[in-house]
Amino acid sequence: MFNKVLIANRGEIALRILRACKELDIPTVAVHSTADSEAMHVRLADQSVCIGPPASRDSYLNVHEIIAACEITGADAIHPGYGFLSENARFAEILEAHNITFIGPSAEHINTMGDKIAAKQTAERLGIPIVPGSDGAVKELDEAKRVAGDIGYPVIIKAASGGGGRGMRVVNSDAEMETALQTTRTEAGAAFGDDAVYIEKYLGKPRHIEIQVMGDGAGKGVHLGERDCSLQRRHQKVFEEANSPAISEEQRARIGKICADAIGDLGYSGAGTVEFLYENGEFYFIEMNTRLQVEHPVTEMITRIDLVNEQLRVASGNGMSFGQSDVAFQGHAIECRINAENARTFVPSPGKISYYHPPGGLGVRVDSGVFSGYSVPPYYDSLIGKLVVVGRTRTECLNRLRRALDEFVIDGIETTIPLFQDLVRNDDVLSGNYDIHWLENYLAANDA
Ligand code: ADP
């Protein structure tokens, strides 16, 4: 195992990683910006190093300072969490050159999957079903129209280097294509430093279903079932559950095996997520994330496998503690992302939490770094915690979630808890009858 792990992240995920390290008796180093000196991950780590001012580019993205922090503290591995440097292949390479282990897949795999065009081509080669679309990048208007004509409108133009739900545009006809192609390319160039775009069929009523995978880097690949993340706002997930209310055990086993085999063939190392849209019984690959996901706890709750512990094992050369036959799904889990935002307008609401009381009881897990008196800084993502609930059945899980949300008190700032209190009382959510557009439609209807 590692001598010491540096956690190059903040907030709830830094705490999540720290907990896994503590259970393995691995000393931890927290890094933090000047805005986070009082944060819980800093308080609970064995050592901490201030790596810069509040702006992420000067602190949590500051590779030079992070490596210096490893050298000062003697950390021999870095866990990047999600966001920040987690999918930065160059960072993984630099760490290797410094003899520091990057807790994640190889730079090569990060690179391939970080380019959505290369990722789709790789997926197709590995036998994973993909969304019909252009064969690679599309530059010229004629070509764009030809592809759209072949697959049929509506289509979606997507940035090859896009992420976080940004860099996508739906096109309904030839007439809209010229402006849409131009705008998406310009925006992609400005936002991601890469103006390559591709086209795929726009699915009208899909669900977002993703498969959690894990590889040992030596040909073994396993899957840990799916998460249904169809409740989204602006292509960003807000509520996730496992198992999906929409798919059967046979479908799970079939798509899971395809992904596990692909991960094994690729020689992939560590945790990853293969994302699909699912419509009319078919799965369509959209992308692969080469890191731990925000919503990983729902999988942990129904498999009882600690994904961060396994990441640490694999990265340190100890291999996974389990194989496919050890993975069994028990019960149902749901996660609500609690953001410091107004629950209707989604305007961020940073500031001081005057009183904090998390829910508890059987089957309730709260991953959060906040506490009474903590000030949510305005500089970072507004996610301040995750409420994850498990029950023996989906109904028991929803009843427990409703109870837990009603117990949750966060005073002094606005949060998205009231939105979830409404959602767990909604008939469509209760019956699992929703697709990726459901939440946007619901919000629009309830604003009127
Ligand atoms: P990102 O990397 O920005 O998260 P994804 O490719 O994972 O981008 O897509 C994010 C979301 O955008 C999906 O969950 C889905 O809601 C929507 N989306 C992406 N591709 C399509 C498509 N072909 N048809 C319909 N919706 C799509």
Short mmCIF file of C-alpha atoms and ligand atoms in Angstrom, two decimals:
data_model
loop_
_atom_site.label_atom_id
_atom_site.label_comp_id
_atom_site.label_asym_id
_atom_site.label_seq_id
_atom_site.Cartn_x
_atom_site.Cartn_y
_atom_site.Cartn_z
CA MET A 1 0.00 0.00 0.00
CA PHE A 2 0.96 3.64 -0.23
CA ASN A 3 3.00 5.41 2.47
CA LYS A 4 0.94 8.56 2.26
CA VAL A 5 -1.84 9.77 -0.03
CA LEU A 6 -2.33 13.39 -1.06
CA ILE A 7 -5.93 14.30 -1.90
CA ALA A 8 -5.97 16.87 -4.70
CA ASN A 9 -9.54 17.99 -4.15
CA ARG A 10 -11.90 19.65 -1.68
CA GLY A 11 -15.37 19.34 -0.20
CA GLU A 12 -17.31 16.14 0.23
CA ILE A 13 -15.17 14.09 -2.15
CA ALA A 14 -11.94 14.99 -0.33
CA LEU A 15 -13.58 13.74 2.85
CA ARG A 16 -14.84 10.61 1.12
CA ILE A 17 -11.31 9.70 -0.02
CA LEU A 18 -9.84 10.56 3.37
CA ARG A 19 -12.26 8.14 5.03
CA ALA A 20 -11.18 5.28 2.75
CA CYS A 21 -7.50 6.04 3.47
CA LYS A 22 -8.12 6.08 7.22
CA GLU A 23 -9.82 2.70 7.09
CA LEU A 24 -6.71 1.36 5.33
CA ASP A 25 -4.48 3.13 7.85
CA ILE A 26 -2.85 5.25 5.14
CA PRO A 27 -1.75 8.73 6.33
CA THR A 28 -3.33 11.58 4.36
CA VAL A 29 -2.35 15.02 3.13
CA ALA A 30 -5.02 17.62 2.38
CA VAL A 31 -4.24 20.49 0.05
CA HIS A 32 -6.35 23.61 0.16
CA SER A 33 -6.75 27.15 -1.10
CA THR A 34 -6.72 30.10 1.30
CA ALA A 35 -10.54 30.06 1.08
CA ASP A 36 -10.65 26.50 2.47
CA SER A 37 -8.32 26.67 5.48
CA GLU A 38 -11.21 25.86 7.85
CA ALA A 39 -12.66 23.08 5.71
CA MET A 40 -13.41 19.68 7.22
CA HIS A 41 -11.06 17.77 4.89
CA VAL A 42 -8.23 20.00 6.11
CA ARG A 43 -9.18 19.45 9.75
CA LEU A 44 -9.39 15.68 9.44
CA ALA A 45 -6.29 15.01 7.33
CA ASP A 46 -3.03 14.07 9.02
CA GLN A 47 -1.24 16.95 7.30
CA SER A 48 -2.34 19.88 5.20
CA VAL A 49 -0.65 22.24 2.77
CA CYS A 50 -2.00 25.56 1.51
CA ILE A 51 -1.43 25.58 -2.25
CA GLY A 52 -2.67 29.01 -3.27
CA PRO A 53 -5.37 31.67 -3.41
CA PRO A 54 -9.11 30.91 -3.87
CA ALA A 55 -9.30 30.74 -7.68
CA SER A 56 -9.12 27.06 -8.74
CA ARG A 57 -6.54 27.71 -11.46
CA ASP A 58 -4.17 29.06 -8.78
CA SER A 59 -4.81 26.31 -6.24
CA TYR A 60 -6.68 23.05 -6.99
CA LEU A 61 -5.47 23.16 -10.61
CA ASN A 62 -1.96 24.32 -9.73
CA VAL A 63 0.08 21.25 -10.66
CA HIS A 64 3.40 22.76 -9.60
CA GLU A 65 2.18 23.51 -6.07
CA ILE A 66 0.50 20.12 -5.73
CA ILE A 67 3.71 18.29 -6.65
CA ALA A 68 5.67 20.52 -4.26
CA ALA A 69 3.17 19.53 -1.53
CA CYS A 70 3.92 15.84 -2.26
CA GLU A 71 7.62 16.50 -2.01
CA ILE A 72 7.33 18.41 1.27
CA THR A 73 5.12 15.78 2.91
CA GLY A 74 6.54 12.62 1.33
CA ALA A 75 3.22 11.60 -0.24
CA ASP A 76 3.76 8.85 -2.84
CA ALA A 77 0.30 8.89 -4.44
CA ILE A 78 -2.39 11.40 -5.37
CA HIS A 79 -6.12 10.79 -5.49
CA PRO A 80 -7.66 13.45 -7.76
CA GLY A 81 -11.34 12.89 -6.82
CA TYR A 82 -13.67 14.18 -9.57
CA GLY A 83 -13.46 17.45 -11.48
CA PHE A 84 -10.26 19.52 -11.18
CA LEU A 85 -7.30 17.36 -12.35
CA SER A 86 -9.10 14.02 -12.35
CA GLU A 87 -9.30 13.66 -16.13
CA ASN A 88 -6.14 15.52 -17.03
CA ALA A 89 -3.85 13.07 -18.83
CA ARG A 90 -0.93 15.51 -18.74
CA PHE A 91 -1.19 15.63 -14.93
CA ALA A 92 -1.07 11.82 -14.78
CA GLU A 93 2.06 11.87 -16.97
CA ILE A 94 3.79 14.54 -14.88
CA LEU A 95 3.13 12.54 -11.72
CA GLU A 96 4.64 9.45 -13.31
CA ALA A 97 7.78 11.43 -14.16
CA HIS A 98 7.96 12.44 -10.49
CA ASN A 99 7.48 8.86 -9.27
CA ILE A 100 4.15 9.72 -7.71
CA THR A 101 1.27 7.31 -8.37
CA PHE A 102 -1.83 8.80 -9.96
CA ILE A 103 -4.81 6.97 -8.45
CA GLY A 104 -6.69 6.44 -11.68
CA PRO A 105 -6.24 4.91 -15.12
CA SER A 106 -3.25 5.40 -17.43
CA ALA A 107 -2.67 8.74 -19.17
CA GLU A 108 -3.33 6.94 -22.45
CA HIS A 109 -6.80 5.78 -21.38
CA ILE A 110 -7.66 9.21 -19.97
CA ASN A 111 -6.62 10.75 -23.27
CA THR A 112 -8.62 8.37 -25.42
CA MET A 113 -11.80 8.68 -23.38
CA GLY A 114 -11.37 12.44 -22.88
CA ASP A 115 -11.78 12.88 -26.62
CA LYS A 116 -15.38 11.87 -27.18
CA ILE A 117 -14.78 11.05 -30.84
CA ALA A 118 -11.89 8.71 -30.02
CA ALA A 119 -13.95 7.31 -27.14
CA LYS A 120 -16.88 6.46 -29.42
CA GLN A 121 -14.56 4.83 -31.94
CA THR A 122 -12.89 2.81 -29.20
CA ALA A 123 -16.25 1.80 -27.74
CA GLU A 124 -17.48 0.64 -31.14
CA ARG A 125 -14.31 -1.38 -31.69
CA LEU A 126 -14.83 -3.05 -28.30
CA GLY A 127 -18.38 -4.09 -29.18
CA ILE A 128 -20.24 -1.43 -27.19
CA PRO A 129 -23.40 -0.12 -28.92
CA ILE A 130 -23.08 3.59 -29.84
CA VAL A 131 -25.43 6.43 -30.85
CA PRO A 132 -25.62 6.56 -34.67
CA GLY A 133 -23.77 9.60 -35.99
CA SER A 134 -20.85 11.03 -37.91
CA ASP A 135 -17.77 8.94 -38.41
CA GLY A 136 -15.42 11.28 -36.54
CA ALA A 137 -15.26 15.08 -36.55
CA VAL A 138 -17.39 17.19 -38.87
CA LYS A 139 -16.01 20.46 -40.28
CA GLU A 140 -17.89 21.37 -43.42
CA LEU A 141 -21.53 22.33 -43.74
CA ASP A 142 -22.11 19.93 -46.66
CA GLU A 143 -20.80 17.02 -44.65
CA ALA A 144 -22.91 18.00 -41.63
CA LYS A 145 -26.05 18.10 -43.77
CA ARG A 146 -25.19 14.77 -45.38
CA VAL A 147 -24.71 13.07 -41.99
CA ALA A 148 -27.92 14.61 -40.64
CA GLY A 149 -29.75 13.50 -43.80
CA ASP A 150 -28.48 9.95 -43.34
CA ILE A 151 -29.45 9.59 -39.68
CA GLY A 152 -32.48 11.91 -39.82
CA TYR A 153 -33.31 15.06 -37.88
CA PRO A 154 -33.24 16.01 -35.06
CA VAL A 155 -29.51 15.63 -34.50
CA ILE A 156 -27.21 16.94 -31.81
CA ILE A 157 -23.84 18.62 -32.44
CA LYS A 158 -21.40 17.86 -29.63
CA ALA A 159 -17.94 19.16 -28.79
CA ALA A 160 -15.30 16.39 -28.88
CA SER A 161 -13.69 17.86 -25.75
CA GLY A 162 -16.94 18.91 -24.06
CA GLY A 163 -17.93 18.08 -20.51
CA GLY A 164 -20.20 19.09 -17.68
CA GLY A 165 -23.21 19.16 -19.97
CA ARG A 166 -21.77 22.03 -22.03
CA GLY A 167 -20.94 22.27 -25.71
CA MET A 168 -24.03 20.65 -27.24
CA ARG A 169 -26.70 21.94 -29.60
CA VAL A 170 -29.80 20.28 -31.02
CA VAL A 171 -30.49 20.86 -34.72
CA ASN A 172 -33.93 20.25 -36.22
CA SER A 173 -33.45 20.95 -39.92
CA ASP A 174 -30.97 21.75 -42.72
CA ALA A 175 -31.95 25.41 -42.35
CA GLU A 176 -30.64 25.53 -38.78
CA MET A 177 -27.45 23.63 -39.51
CA GLU A 178 -25.12 26.40 -40.70
CA THR A 179 -25.55 28.65 -37.65
CA ALA A 180 -25.60 25.72 -35.23
CA LEU A 181 -22.39 24.22 -36.62
CA GLN A 182 -20.58 27.57 -36.57
CA THR A 183 -21.74 28.51 -33.06
CA THR A 184 -20.99 25.14 -31.50
CA ARG A 185 -17.48 25.11 -33.03
CA THR A 186 -16.72 28.65 -31.87
CA GLU A 187 -18.04 27.98 -28.38
CA ALA A 188 -16.16 24.68 -28.13
CA GLY A 189 -12.91 26.37 -29.17
CA ALA A 190 -13.37 29.08 -26.56
CA ALA A 191 -14.53 26.79 -23.73
CA PHE A 192 -12.39 23.68 -24.27
CA GLY A 193 -9.50 24.87 -26.44
CA ASP A 194 -10.62 22.41 -29.16
CA ASP A 195 -13.18 23.28 -31.82
CA ALA A 196 -13.69 19.70 -33.05
CA VAL A 197 -17.37 18.74 -33.08
CA TYR A 198 -19.29 15.65 -34.13
CA ILE A 199 -22.90 14.86 -34.88
CA GLU A 200 -25.16 12.19 -33.49
CA LYS A 201 -28.80 11.26 -33.54
CA TYR A 202 -30.75 13.27 -30.99
CA LEU A 203 -32.78 10.84 -28.94
CA GLY A 204 -36.19 12.23 -27.99
CA LYS A 205 -37.08 10.46 -24.75
CA PRO A 206 -34.07 8.53 -23.50
CA ARG A 207 -33.03 7.71 -19.99
CA HIS A 208 -29.43 8.24 -18.91
CA ILE A 209 -28.16 4.90 -17.65
CA GLU A 210 -24.51 4.38 -16.80
CA ILE A 211 -22.52 1.29 -15.90
CA GLN A 212 -19.94 1.36 -13.11
CA VAL A 213 -16.85 -0.60 -14.10
CA MET A 214 -13.56 -1.46 -12.54
CA GLY A 215 -10.41 -2.92 -14.10
CA ASP A 216 -7.21 -4.25 -12.58
CA GLY A 217 -5.02 -3.01 -15.45
CA ALA A 218 -4.05 -6.59 -16.30
CA GLY A 219 -7.07 -7.77 -18.25
CA LYS A 220 -9.63 -8.26 -15.51
CA GLY A 221 -12.77 -6.16 -15.88
CA VAL A 222 -15.91 -6.23 -13.74
CA HIS A 223 -19.14 -4.26 -13.70
CA LEU A 224 -21.09 -3.13 -10.65
CA GLY A 225 -24.42 -2.60 -12.30
CA GLU A 226 -26.05 0.60 -13.44
CA ARG A 227 -27.14 3.95 -12.11
CA ASP A 228 -30.11 5.76 -13.58
CA CYS A 229 -29.27 9.47 -13.77
CA SER A 230 -32.15 10.61 -15.95
CA LEU A 231 -33.29 13.41 -13.65
CA GLN A 232 -31.13 16.21 -15.03
CA ARG A 233 -31.10 19.95 -15.32
CA ARG A 234 -29.08 21.47 -18.15
CA HIS A 235 -27.62 18.03 -18.93
CA GLN A 236 -26.37 17.82 -15.34
CA LYS A 237 -27.47 15.12 -12.95
CA VAL A 238 -29.39 16.01 -9.78
CA PHE A 239 -30.90 12.70 -8.57
CA GLU A 240 -29.50 9.23 -9.21
CA GLU A 241 -30.70 5.76 -8.40
CA ALA A 242 -29.68 2.12 -8.59
CA ASN A 243 -31.08 -0.12 -9.84
CA SER A 244 -32.74 1.67 -12.71
CA PRO A 245 -36.54 1.32 -12.52
CA ALA A 246 -36.48 0.82 -16.30
CA ILE A 247 -34.28 -2.20 -16.93
CA SER A 248 -34.51 -5.88 -16.16
CA GLU A 249 -32.00 -8.20 -14.55
CA GLU A 250 -31.27 -9.74 -17.97
CA GLN A 251 -30.62 -6.34 -19.56
CA ARG A 252 -28.33 -5.40 -16.65
CA ALA A 253 -26.37 -8.62 -17.00
CA ARG A 254 -26.07 -8.23 -20.78
CA ILE A 255 -24.93 -4.58 -20.95
CA GLY A 256 -22.84 -5.04 -17.82
CA LYS A 257 -20.95 -7.94 -19.37
CA ILE A 258 -20.33 -6.00 -22.58
CA CYS A 259 -18.78 -3.17 -20.52
CA ALA A 260 -16.80 -5.47 -18.21
CA ASP A 261 -15.35 -7.37 -21.18
CA ALA A 262 -14.45 -4.09 -22.91
CA ILE A 263 -12.67 -2.80 -19.81
CA GLY A 264 -10.75 -6.06 -19.55
CA ASP A 265 -9.76 -5.97 -23.25
CA LEU A 266 -8.62 -2.39 -22.89
CA GLY A 267 -6.41 -3.28 -19.90
CA TYR A 268 -8.14 -0.47 -18.05
CA SER A 269 -7.02 0.21 -14.50
CA GLY A 270 -9.23 1.50 -11.69
CA ALA A 271 -12.78 2.83 -11.59
CA GLY A 272 -14.68 4.13 -14.59
CA THR A 273 -18.18 4.76 -15.83
CA VAL A 274 -19.55 3.87 -19.23
CA GLU A 275 -22.45 6.22 -19.98
CA PHE A 276 -25.40 5.33 -22.16
CA LEU A 277 -28.65 6.77 -23.31
CA TYR A 278 -31.38 4.15 -23.19
CA GLU A 279 -34.47 4.26 -25.35
CA ASN A 280 -36.96 1.60 -26.49
CA GLY A 281 -34.95 -1.22 -24.99
CA GLU A 282 -31.64 -0.21 -26.63
CA PHE A 283 -28.46 1.16 -25.08
CA TYR A 284 -26.43 3.82 -26.90
CA PHE A 285 -22.93 4.70 -25.63
CA ILE A 286 -22.32 8.45 -25.24
CA GLU A 287 -19.08 8.67 -23.27
CA MET A 288 -16.83 7.13 -20.66
CA ASN A 289 -15.67 8.91 -17.52
CA THR A 290 -12.26 7.75 -16.33
CA ARG A 291 -12.68 8.67 -12.69
CA LEU A 292 -14.80 8.28 -9.58
CA GLN A 293 -18.25 9.83 -10.16
CA VAL A 294 -20.20 12.10 -7.83
CA GLU A 295 -22.96 9.48 -7.74
CA HIS A 296 -20.74 6.47 -6.93
CA PRO A 297 -22.32 5.99 -3.45
CA VAL A 298 -25.58 4.61 -4.85
CA THR A 299 -23.60 1.72 -6.29
CA GLU A 300 -21.73 1.26 -3.01
CA MET A 301 -24.99 1.12 -1.06
CA ILE A 302 -26.44 -1.75 -3.07
CA THR A 303 -23.20 -3.71 -3.63
CA ARG A 304 -21.53 -2.93 -0.28
CA ILE A 305 -18.25 -2.54 -2.16
CA ASP A 306 -16.13 0.50 -1.21
CA LEU A 307 -15.10 1.90 -4.59
CA VAL A 308 -12.42 4.22 -3.23
CA ASN A 309 -10.85 1.40 -1.25
CA GLU A 310 -10.73 -0.63 -4.48
CA GLN A 311 -9.21 2.29 -6.38
CA LEU A 312 -6.46 2.48 -3.76
CA ARG A 313 -5.89 -1.27 -3.95
CA VAL A 314 -5.65 -1.32 -7.74
CA ALA A 315 -3.41 1.75 -7.99
CA SER A 316 -1.02 0.33 -5.38
CA GLY A 317 -0.71 -2.94 -7.27
CA ASN A 318 -2.76 -5.03 -4.85
CA GLY A 319 -5.54 -5.79 -7.31
CA MET A 320 -9.28 -5.77 -6.73
CA SER A 321 -10.59 -7.55 -3.66
CA PHE A 322 -13.50 -9.03 -5.62
CA GLY A 323 -14.48 -10.60 -8.91
CA GLN A 324 -17.66 -10.50 -10.96
CA SER A 325 -19.23 -13.41 -9.09
CA ASP A 326 -18.85 -11.51 -5.79
CA VAL A 327 -20.96 -8.60 -7.04
CA ALA A 328 -24.56 -8.93 -5.87
CA PHE A 329 -27.19 -6.21 -5.87
CA GLN A 330 -29.23 -5.87 -2.73
CA GLY A 331 -32.00 -3.33 -2.33
CA HIS A 332 -32.41 0.09 -3.87
CA ALA A 333 -30.46 3.32 -3.35
CA ILE A 334 -31.11 6.96 -4.29
CA GLU A 335 -28.82 9.99 -4.10
CA CYS A 336 -29.91 13.63 -3.98
CA ARG A 337 -27.27 16.24 -4.76
CA ILE A 338 -27.63 19.01 -2.20
CA ASN A 339 -26.43 22.26 -3.74
CA ALA A 340 -26.08 25.69 -2.13
CA GLU A 341 -28.58 27.15 -4.58
CA ASN A 342 -32.09 28.47 -4.65
CA ALA A 343 -34.32 25.43 -5.27
CA ARG A 344 -36.35 27.20 -7.99
CA THR A 345 -33.95 29.59 -9.73
CA PHE A 346 -30.74 27.61 -9.06
CA VAL A 347 -28.93 30.85 -8.32
CA PRO A 348 -25.90 29.99 -6.12
CA SER A 349 -26.29 30.81 -2.45
CA PRO A 350 -22.87 30.82 -0.79
CA GLY A 351 -22.47 32.10 2.76
CA LYS A 352 -22.49 31.04 6.37
CA ILE A 353 -24.44 28.00 7.52
CA SER A 354 -25.91 29.14 10.82
CA TYR A 355 -27.27 25.74 11.79
CA TYR A 356 -26.70 22.26 10.36
CA HIS A 357 -28.49 19.09 11.33
CA PRO A 358 -28.11 16.09 9.00
CA PRO A 359 -30.62 13.24 8.99
CA GLY A 360 -29.69 9.82 10.35
CA GLY A 361 -31.17 6.42 11.06
CA LEU A 362 -31.17 3.12 9.22
CA GLY A 363 -30.09 3.29 5.60
CA VAL A 364 -29.18 6.99 5.58
CA ARG A 365 -25.77 8.23 4.44
CA VAL A 366 -24.74 11.87 4.23
CA ASP A 367 -21.48 12.65 2.42
CA SER A 368 -20.71 16.28 3.19
CA GLY A 369 -17.98 18.44 4.62
CA VAL A 370 -20.21 21.17 6.01
CA PHE A 371 -21.08 21.92 9.64
CA SER A 372 -22.79 24.61 11.76
CA GLY A 373 -20.80 27.82 11.37
CA TYR A 374 -19.14 26.75 8.09
CA SER A 375 -19.06 29.34 5.32
CA VAL A 376 -19.69 28.01 1.81
CA PRO A 377 -17.15 29.88 -0.35
CA PRO A 378 -18.40 31.45 -3.58
CA TYR A 379 -15.48 30.23 -5.70
CA TYR A 380 -16.33 26.60 -6.36
CA ASP A 381 -19.05 24.20 -7.48
CA SER A 382 -22.19 24.62 -5.39
CA LEU A 383 -22.47 20.93 -4.37
CA ILE A 384 -22.26 20.90 -0.57
CA GLY A 385 -23.37 17.39 0.17
CA LYS A 386 -25.07 14.23 -0.97
CA LEU A 387 -27.92 12.49 0.76
CA VAL A 388 -27.86 8.80 -0.10
CA VAL A 389 -30.57 6.47 1.13
CA VAL A 390 -30.89 2.72 0.80
CA GLY A 391 -33.94 0.51 1.32
CA ARG A 392 -34.83 -3.12 0.63
CA THR A 393 -37.19 -2.02 -2.12
CA ARG A 394 -37.59 1.15 -4.19
CA THR A 395 -40.72 2.01 -2.21
CA GLU A 396 -38.96 1.61 1.12
CA CYS A 397 -36.08 3.71 -0.22
CA LEU A 398 -38.41 6.52 -1.35
CA ASN A 399 -40.28 6.52 1.98
CA ARG A 400 -36.99 6.71 3.83
CA LEU A 401 -35.70 9.45 1.53
CA ARG A 402 -38.83 11.54 2.14
CA ARG A 403 -38.35 11.14 5.89
CA ALA A 404 -34.63 11.97 5.68
CA LEU A 405 -35.18 15.08 3.55
CA ASP A 406 -37.78 16.35 6.05
CA GLU A 407 -35.23 15.89 8.86
CA PHE A 408 -32.41 17.70 7.05
CA VAL A 409 -31.82 21.24 8.39
CA ILE A 410 -29.38 23.63 6.72
CA ASP A 411 -30.05 27.19 7.86
CA GLY A 412 -28.45 30.44 6.74
CA ILE A 413 -28.14 29.61 3.04
CA GLU A 414 -30.52 28.34 0.39
CA THR A 415 -30.27 24.72 -0.74
CA THR A 416 -31.92 22.38 -3.23
CA ILE A 417 -33.53 20.31 -0.43
CA PRO A 418 -37.04 21.79 -1.09
CA LEU A 419 -36.83 20.65 -4.73
CA PHE A 420 -36.18 17.06 -3.62
CA GLN A 421 -38.98 17.27 -1.04
CA ASP A 422 -41.32 18.03 -3.96
CA LEU A 423 -39.81 15.38 -6.23
CA VAL A 424 -40.23 12.53 -3.73
CA ARG A 425 -43.95 13.35 -3.62
CA ASN A 426 -44.40 13.41 -7.39
CA ASP A 427 -46.26 10.53 -9.05
CA ASP A 428 -43.85 10.19 -11.99
CA VAL A 429 -40.82 10.06 -9.70
CA LEU A 430 -42.61 7.61 -7.42
CA SER A 431 -43.40 5.33 -10.34
CA GLY A 432 -39.99 5.79 -11.98
CA ASN A 433 -41.66 7.13 -15.09
CA TYR A 434 -39.19 9.78 -16.27
CA ASP A 435 -36.63 10.49 -18.99
CA ILE A 436 -33.78 13.03 -19.35
CA HIS A 437 -36.21 15.86 -20.20
CA TRP A 438 -38.67 15.19 -17.40
CA LEU A 439 -37.11 17.50 -14.79
CA GLU A 440 -36.75 20.48 -17.14
CA ASN A 441 -40.40 20.10 -18.16
CA TYR A 442 -41.46 19.77 -14.53
CA LEU A 443 -39.51 22.90 -13.55
CA ALA A 444 -40.95 24.88 -16.47
CA ALA A 445 -44.49 23.77 -15.60
CA ASN A 446 -44.10 24.64 -11.93
CA ASP A 447 -42.66 28.08 -12.65
CA ALA A 448 -45.71 29.10 -14.63
P1 ADP B 1 -20.99 15.67 -20.78
O1 ADP B 1 -19.62 15.09 -20.97
O2 ADP B 1 -21.01 17.14 -20.98
O3 ADP B 1 -21.66 15.20 -19.51
P2 ADP B 1 -22.55 13.70 -22.33
O4 ADP B 1 -22.17 13.25 -23.68
O5 ADP B 1 -22.31 12.74 -21.19
O6 ADP B 1 -21.85 15.12 -22.02
O7 ADP B 1 -24.08 14.10 -22.32
C1 ADP B 1 -24.68 14.69 -21.18
C2 ADP B 1 -26.19 14.67 -21.31
O8 ADP B 1 -26.59 15.34 -22.53
C3 ADP B 1 -26.81 13.29 -21.42
O9 ADP B 1 -27.00 12.69 -20.15
C4 ADP B 1 -28.11 13.62 -22.11
O10 ADP B 1 -29.01 14.21 -21.19
C5 ADP B 1 -27.73 14.69 -23.12
N1 ADP B 1 -27.36 14.09 -24.43
C6 ADP B 1 -26.11 13.79 -24.87
N2 ADP B 1 -26.14 13.19 -26.09
C7 ADP B 1 -27.44 13.12 -26.46
C8 ADP B 1 -28.14 12.59 -27.61
N3 ADP B 1 -27.50 12.03 -28.62
N4 ADP B 1 -29.50 12.69 -27.61
C9 ADP B 1 -30.17 13.26 -26.57
N5 ADP B 1 -29.57 13.76 -25.47
C10 ADP B 1 -28.23 13.71 -25.39
#
